[in-house]
Amino acid sequence: MNSAQPMSSTPASPDPAGSPAAPPPPVSGLSAPQRAPLADQVIAALRQQITSGRWPVGCRIPTEPELVEQLGVARNTVREAVRALAHNGLLDIRQGSGTYVVATSELAGVMHRRFEGADLRHVAELRSALETAGARLAARRRTEEDLRQLDRLLARREAAWDAGDVERFIDTDRALHMGVVAASHNEVLSGVYADLGEVLRSFLRRDVGEELRQEDYMDHARLIEAIRGQEVEAASKEAASHTAEWGHGVQ
């Protein structure tokens, strides 16, 4: 008599009659998802302040004690987050002065190097497309907080113009336009515009020149009022008129 065959611990493959299939083998190295470390959450919160335009390029961010109080986390956690964003190129820690926003994303520097030699006409056309689309969406979707932020950014732009401060005007003008695009609540559009920020700033810097000229002044209050009134076509028209005049000598 034949000896009994050992039973296999693995179920057989399904037969044509539809027997149960064998379970898949375990995935090597798979572990349960973990909650993001607290420092990563703080990094994300600070990055959001930058990409939304609430902390525009050139501004000094709140001090470490202020961030500790606002975020409700330990000083070491805040310090780690700020250092990480500085390492990634978004912040610049200046001893004795504070920490300043110098870029809107980790990709901003890469985009600047990639397109710094681009045809100025092409840059102007891209800016027109992004800002006109952003203004239209902002007029539809803006919140009361967006309007308060836009009012603050507009006031900073006007103050820089009145002071005749070229570099500050360029930074505040760019921050205002970034705020308009952020009010569109389209994260992809806002992200692309933010990543191109240094490209647009470089072009604007050449366009403005060494001094602010009254004949070149463009009133942006009408754009903000159109967004406030949710006048979609008026907001689009205002944004288009700004970019149409941008770029002296660009054919």
Coordinates of N, CA, C and O in Angstrom, one line a residue, residues 87-209:
H87 N 17.3 75.2 4.0 CA 18.1 74.3 3.2 C 17.6 74.1 1.8 O 18.3 73.9 0.9
N88 N 16.2 74.1 1.7 CA 15.6 73.9 0.4 C 15.5 75.1 -0.4 O 15.0 75.1 -1.5
G89 N 16.0 76.3 0.1 CA 16.1 77.5 -0.6 C 14.9 78.4 -0.6 O 14.9 79.5 -1.3
L90 N 13.9 78.2 0.3 CA 12.8 79.0 0.4 C 13.0 80.2 1.4 O 12.5 81.3 1.2
L91 N 13.8 79.9 2.5 CA 14.1 80.9 3.5 C 15.6 81.2 3.6 O 16.4 80.4 3.2
D92 N 15.9 82.4 4.0 CA 17.2 82.8 4.3 C 17.3 83.3 5.7 O 16.7 84.3 6.1
I93 N 18.1 82.6 6.6 CA 18.3 83.0 8.0 C 19.4 83.9 8.1 O 20.6 83.6 7.8
R94 N 19.1 85.2 8.5 CA 20.2 86.2 8.6 C 20.4 86.6 10.0 O 19.5 87.1 10.7
Q95 N 21.6 86.2 10.5 CA 21.9 86.4 11.9 C 21.7 87.9 12.3 O 22.2 88.8 11.6
G96 N 21.0 88.2 13.3 CA 20.8 89.5 13.8 C 19.7 90.3 13.1 O 19.4 91.4 13.5
S97 N 19.2 89.7 12.1 CA 18.1 90.4 11.3 C 16.8 89.7 11.3 O 15.8 90.3 11.4
G98 N 16.9 88.4 11.1 CA 15.6 87.6 11.1 C 15.7 86.6 9.9 O 16.8 86.4 9.3
T99 N 14.6 86.0 9.6 CA 14.5 85.0 8.6 C 13.6 85.5 7.5 O 12.4 86.0 7.8
Y100 N 14.0 85.5 6.2 CA 13.3 86.1 5.1 C 12.9 85.1 4.1 O 13.6 84.1 3.8
V101 N 11.8 85.4 3.4 CA 11.4 84.5 2.3 C 12.2 84.9 1.0 O 12.2 86.1 0.7
V102 N 12.8 84.0 0.4 CA 13.6 84.3 -0.8 C 13.2 83.5 -2.0 O 13.6 83.8 -3.1
A103 N 12.3 82.6 -1.9 CA 11.7 81.8 -3.0 C 10.4 81.2 -2.6 O 10.1 81.1 -1.5
T104 N 9.6 80.9 -3.6 CA 8.3 80.4 -3.3 C 8.2 78.9 -3.4 O 7.1 78.3 -3.0
S105 N 9.2 78.2 -3.9 CA 9.2 76.7 -3.9 C 10.6 76.2 -4.2 O 11.4 77.0 -4.6
E106 N 10.8 75.0 -3.9 CA 12.0 74.4 -4.2 C 12.4 74.4 -5.7 O 13.5 74.4 -6.1
L107 N 11.3 74.4 -6.5 CA 11.6 74.4 -7.9 C 11.8 75.8 -8.5 O 12.2 75.9 -9.7
A108 N 11.6 76.8 -7.7 CA 11.7 78.2 -8.3 C 13.1 78.5 -8.8 O 13.3 79.0 -9.9
G109 N 14.1 78.1 -8.1 CA 15.5 78.3 -8.6 C 15.8 77.5 -9.8 O 16.5 78.0 -10.8
V110 N 15.3 76.3 -9.9 CA 15.5 75.5 -11.1 C 14.8 76.1 -12.3 O 15.4 76.2 -13.4
M111 N 13.6 76.6 -12.1 CA 12.8 77.2 -13.2 C 13.5 78.5 -13.7 O 13.6 78.8 -14.9
H112 N 14.1 79.2 -12.7 CA 14.8 80.4 -13.1 C 16.0 80.1 -14.0 O 16.2 80.8 -15.0
R113 N 16.8 79.2 -13.6 CA 17.9 78.8 -14.4 C 17.5 78.3 -15.8 O 18.2 78.5 -16.8
R114 N 16.4 77.5 -15.8 CA 16.0 76.9 -17.1 C 15.5 78.0 -18.1 O 15.8 77.9 -19.3
F115 N 14.8 79.0 -17.6 CA 14.2 80.0 -18.5 C 14.8 81.4 -18.4 O 14.2 82.3 -19.1
E116 N 15.9 81.6 -17.8 CA 16.4 83.0 -17.6 C 16.8 83.5 -19.0 O 16.9 84.8 -19.2
G117 N 17.1 82.7 -19.9 CA 17.5 83.2 -21.3 C 16.4 83.1 -22.3 O 16.6 83.3 -23.5
A118 N 15.2 82.9 -21.8 CA 14.0 82.8 -22.7 C 13.7 84.1 -23.4 O 14.0 85.2 -23.0
D119 N 13.1 84.0 -24.6 CA 12.6 85.1 -25.4 C 11.6 85.9 -24.5 O 10.7 85.4 -23.9
L120 N 11.9 87.2 -24.3 CA 11.1 88.1 -23.4 C 9.6 88.1 -23.9 O 8.7 88.2 -23.0
R121 N 9.4 88.0 -25.1 CA 8.0 88.0 -25.6 C 7.3 86.8 -25.1 O 6.1 86.9 -24.7
H122 N 8.0 85.7 -25.1 CA 7.3 84.4 -24.6 C 7.1 84.5 -23.1 O 6.0 84.0 -22.7
V123 N 8.0 85.1 -22.4 CA 7.7 85.3 -21.0 C 6.5 86.2 -20.7 O 5.6 85.9 -19.9
A124 N 6.4 87.3 -21.5 CA 5.2 88.2 -21.3 C 3.9 87.5 -21.7 O 2.9 87.6 -21.0
E125 N 4.0 86.6 -22.7 CA 2.8 85.9 -23.1 C 2.3 84.9 -22.1 O 1.1 84.7 -21.8
L126 N 3.3 84.2 -21.5 CA 3.0 83.3 -20.4 C 2.4 84.0 -19.2 O 1.4 83.5 -18.6
R127 N 3.0 85.1 -18.8 CA 2.5 85.9 -17.7 C 1.1 86.3 -17.9 O 0.2 86.2 -17.0
S128 N 0.8 86.8 -19.1 CA -0.6 87.2 -19.5 C -1.6 86.1 -19.3 O -2.6 86.2 -18.7
A129 N -1.2 84.9 -19.8 CA -2.1 83.7 -19.8 C -2.4 83.3 -18.3 O -3.5 83.1 -17.9
L130 N -1.3 83.3 -17.5 CA -1.5 82.8 -16.1 C -2.3 83.8 -15.3 O -3.2 83.5 -14.5
E131 N -1.9 85.1 -15.4 CA -2.6 86.1 -14.6 C -4.0 86.4 -15.0 O -4.8 86.7 -14.1
T132 N -4.3 86.4 -16.3 CA -5.7 86.6 -16.7 C -6.6 85.4 -16.2 O -7.7 85.6 -15.7
A133 N -6.1 84.2 -16.3 CA -6.8 83.0 -15.9 C -7.0 83.1 -14.3 O -8.1 82.9 -13.8
G134 N -5.9 83.5 -13.6 CA -6.0 83.6 -12.2 C -7.0 84.7 -11.7 O -7.8 84.5 -10.8
A135 N -7.0 85.8 -12.4 CA -8.0 86.9 -12.1 C -9.4 86.5 -12.3 O -10.3 86.8 -11.4
R136 N -9.7 85.8 -13.4 CA -11.0 85.3 -13.6 C -11.5 84.3 -12.5 O -12.6 84.5 -12.0
L137 N -10.7 83.4 -12.2 CA -11.0 82.4 -11.1 C -11.1 83.1 -9.8 O -12.0 82.7 -8.9
A138 N -10.2 84.0 -9.5 CA -10.3 84.7 -8.2 C -11.6 85.5 -8.0 O -12.2 85.5 -6.9
A139 N -12.1 86.1 -9.1 CA -13.4 86.8 -9.0 C -14.5 85.9 -8.7 O -15.5 86.3 -8.1
R140 N -14.4 84.6 -9.1 CA -15.5 83.7 -8.8 C -15.3 83.1 -7.4 O -16.3 82.8 -6.7
R141 N -14.1 82.9 -7.0 CA -13.9 82.0 -5.8 C -13.3 82.7 -4.6 O -13.2 82.1 -3.5
R142 N -13.0 84.0 -4.7 CA -12.3 84.7 -3.6 C -13.2 84.6 -2.3 O -14.4 84.6 -2.3
T143 N -12.4 84.6 -1.2 CA -13.0 84.6 0.1 C -12.8 85.9 0.8 O -12.0 86.8 0.3
E144 N -13.4 86.1 1.9 CA -13.2 87.4 2.7 C -11.7 87.5 3.1 O -11.2 88.6 3.1
E145 N -11.2 86.4 3.5 CA -9.7 86.4 3.9 C -8.9 86.7 2.7 O -7.9 87.5 2.8
D146 N -9.2 86.2 1.5 CA -8.5 86.6 0.3 C -8.5 88.1 0.1 O -7.5 88.7 -0.2
L147 N -9.7 88.7 0.3 CA -9.8 90.1 0.1 C -9.0 90.9 1.1 O -8.3 91.9 0.7
R148 N -8.9 90.5 2.3 CA -8.1 91.2 3.3 C -6.6 91.1 2.9 O -5.9 92.1 3.1
Q149 N -6.2 89.9 2.5 CA -4.8 89.7 2.1 C -4.5 90.6 0.8 O -3.4 91.2 0.8
L150 N -5.4 90.6 -0.1 CA -5.2 91.5 -1.3 C -5.1 92.9 -1.0 O -4.3 93.7 -1.5
D151 N -5.9 93.4 0.0 CA -5.9 94.8 0.4 C -4.5 95.1 1.0 O -3.9 96.2 0.8
R152 N -4.0 94.1 1.8 CA -2.7 94.3 2.5 C -1.6 94.4 1.4 O -0.7 95.3 1.5
L153 N -1.6 93.5 0.5 CA -0.6 93.5 -0.6 C -0.7 94.7 -1.4 O 0.4 95.2 -1.8
L154 N -1.9 95.2 -1.8 CA -2.0 96.4 -2.6 C -1.4 97.6 -1.8 O -0.7 98.4 -2.4
A155 N -1.7 97.7 -0.5 CA -1.2 98.8 0.3 C 0.4 98.8 0.3 O 1.0 99.8 0.2
R156 N 1.0 97.6 0.4 CA 2.4 97.5 0.4 C 3.0 97.9 -0.9 O 4.0 98.6 -1.0
R157 N 2.3 97.5 -2.0 CA 2.8 97.9 -3.3 C 2.7 99.4 -3.5 O 3.7 100.1 -4.0
E158 N 1.6 100.0 -3.1 CA 1.5 101.5 -3.2 C 2.5 102.2 -2.3 O 3.1 103.3 -2.8
A159 N 2.8 101.7 -1.2 CA 3.8 102.4 -0.3 C 5.1 102.3 -0.9 O 5.9 103.3 -0.8
A160 N 5.5 101.2 -1.5 CA 6.8 101.0 -2.2 C 6.9 102.0 -3.3 O 8.0 102.6 -3.6
W161 N 5.8 102.2 -4.1 CA 5.8 103.1 -5.2 C 6.0 104.5 -4.7 O 6.8 105.3 -5.2
D162 N 5.2 104.9 -3.7 CA 5.3 106.3 -3.2 C 6.7 106.6 -2.6 O 7.2 107.7 -2.7
A163 N 7.4 105.5 -2.1 CA 8.7 105.7 -1.6 C 9.8 105.7 -2.6 O 10.9 106.1 -2.4
G164 N 9.4 105.4 -3.9 CA 10.4 105.3 -4.9 C 11.4 104.2 -4.8 O 12.5 104.3 -5.4
D165 N 11.1 103.2 -4.0 CA 12.0 102.1 -3.8 C 11.8 101.0 -4.8 O 10.8 100.2 -4.8
V166 N 12.7 101.0 -5.8 CA 12.5 100.1 -7.0 C 12.5 98.6 -6.6 O 11.6 97.9 -7.0
E167 N 13.4 98.2 -5.8 CA 13.5 96.7 -5.4 C 12.3 96.3 -4.6 O 11.7 95.3 -4.8
R168 N 11.9 97.2 -3.7 CA 10.7 96.8 -2.8 C 9.5 96.9 -3.7 O 8.6 96.0 -3.5
F169 N 9.4 97.8 -4.6 CA 8.2 97.8 -5.5 C 8.1 96.6 -6.3 O 7.0 96.0 -6.5
I170 N 9.2 96.1 -6.9 CA 9.2 94.9 -7.7 C 8.7 93.7 -6.9 O 7.9 92.9 -7.3
D171 N 9.2 93.6 -5.6 CA 8.8 92.5 -4.8 C 7.4 92.6 -4.4 O 6.6 91.6 -4.4
T172 N 6.9 93.8 -4.1 CA 5.5 93.9 -3.6 C 4.5 93.8 -4.8 O 3.4 93.3 -4.7
D173 N 5.0 94.2 -6.0 CA 4.1 94.0 -7.2 C 4.0 92.6 -7.5 O 2.9 92.1 -7.8
R174 N 5.1 91.8 -7.5 CA 5.0 90.4 -7.7 C 4.2 89.7 -6.7 O 3.4 88.8 -7.0
A175 N 4.3 90.1 -5.4 CA 3.5 89.5 -4.3 C 2.0 89.7 -4.5 O 1.2 88.9 -4.2
L176 N 1.7 90.9 -5.0 CA 0.2 91.2 -5.2 C -0.3 90.3 -6.3 O -1.4 89.7 -6.2
H177 N 0.4 90.2 -7.4 CA -0.1 89.3 -8.5 C -0.1 87.8 -8.0 O -1.0 87.1 -8.4
M178 N 0.8 87.4 -7.2 CA 0.8 86.1 -6.6 C -0.4 85.9 -5.8 O -1.1 84.9 -5.7
G179 N -0.8 87.0 -5.0 CA -2.0 86.9 -4.2 C -3.2 86.7 -5.0 O -4.2 86.0 -4.6
V180 N -3.3 87.4 -6.1 CA -4.5 87.3 -7.0 C -4.6 85.9 -7.5 O -5.7 85.3 -7.5
V181 N -3.5 85.3 -8.0 CA -3.5 83.9 -8.5 C -3.8 82.9 -7.3 O -4.6 82.0 -7.5
A182 N -3.3 83.2 -6.1 CA -3.6 82.3 -5.0 C -5.1 82.4 -4.7 O -5.7 81.4 -4.3
A183 N -5.8 83.5 -4.9 CA -7.2 83.6 -4.6 C -8.0 82.9 -5.6 O -9.3 82.7 -5.5
S184 N -7.4 82.3 -6.7 CA -8.1 81.5 -7.6 C -8.5 80.1 -7.0 O -9.4 79.4 -7.5
H185 N -7.8 79.8 -5.9 CA -7.9 78.5 -5.3 C -7.8 77.3 -6.2 O -8.4 76.3 -6.1
N186 N -6.9 77.5 -7.2 CA -6.5 76.5 -8.1 C -5.0 76.1 -7.8 O -4.1 76.9 -8.1
E187 N -4.8 75.0 -7.1 CA -3.4 74.8 -6.5 C -2.4 74.5 -7.6 O -1.2 74.9 -7.5
V188 N -2.8 74.0 -8.8 CA -1.9 73.7 -9.9 C -1.5 75.1 -10.5 O -0.3 75.3 -10.7
L189 N -2.5 75.9 -10.8 CA -2.2 77.2 -11.3 C -1.3 78.0 -10.4 O -0.3 78.7 -10.8
S190 N -1.6 78.1 -9.1 CA -0.8 78.8 -8.1 C 0.6 78.2 -8.0 O 1.6 79.0 -7.9
G191 N 0.7 76.9 -8.1 CA 2.0 76.3 -8.0 C 2.9 76.6 -9.2 O 4.1 77.0 -9.0
V192 N 2.3 76.6 -10.4 CA 3.1 76.9 -11.6 C 3.5 78.4 -11.6 O 4.7 78.7 -11.9
Y193 N 2.6 79.2 -11.2 CA 2.9 80.7 -11.1 C 4.0 81.0 -10.1 O 4.9 81.7 -10.3
A194 N 3.9 80.3 -9.0 CA 4.9 80.5 -7.9 C 6.3 80.0 -8.4 O 7.3 80.6 -8.1
D195 N 6.3 78.8 -9.0 CA 7.6 78.3 -9.5 C 8.3 79.2 -10.6 O 9.5 79.2 -10.7
L196 N 7.5 79.9 -11.3 CA 8.0 80.8 -12.3 C 8.3 82.2 -11.8 O 8.6 83.1 -12.5
G197 N 8.1 82.4 -10.4 CA 8.2 83.7 -9.9 C 9.5 84.4 -10.1 O 9.5 85.6 -10.4
E198 N 10.6 83.7 -10.0 CA 11.9 84.4 -10.2 C 12.1 84.7 -11.7 O 12.8 85.7 -12.0
V199 N 11.5 83.9 -12.6 CA 11.6 84.3 -14.0 C 10.9 85.6 -14.3 O 11.4 86.5 -15.0
L200 N 9.7 85.7 -13.7 CA 8.9 86.9 -13.9 C 9.5 88.1 -13.2 O 9.5 89.2 -13.8
R201 N 10.1 87.9 -12.0 CA 10.7 89.0 -11.3 C 11.9 89.5 -12.1 O 12.1 90.7 -12.2
S202 N 12.7 88.6 -12.7 CA 13.9 89.0 -13.5 C 13.5 89.9 -14.7 O 14.1 90.9 -15.0
F203 N 12.4 89.5 -15.3 CA 11.9 90.3 -16.5 C 11.4 91.6 -16.0 O 11.7 92.7 -16.6
L204 N 10.6 91.6 -14.9 CA 10.1 92.9 -14.4 C 11.2 93.8 -14.0 O 11.1 95.0 -14.2
R205 N 12.2 93.2 -13.4 CA 13.4 94.1 -13.0 C 14.0 94.8 -14.2 O 14.3 96.0 -14.1
R206 N 14.1 94.1 -15.3 CA 14.7 94.8 -16.5 C 13.7 95.8 -17.0 O 14.1 96.8 -17.6
D207 N 12.4 95.5 -16.9 CA 11.4 96.4 -17.5 C 11.3 97.7 -16.7 O 11.1 98.7 -17.3
V208 N 11.4 97.6 -15.4 CA 11.3 98.8 -14.5 C 12.5 99.7 -14.7 O 12.3 100.9 -14.7
G209 N 13.6 99.1 -14.8 CA 14.8 100.0 -14.9 C 15.3 100.4 -13.6 O 15.1 99.8 -12.5

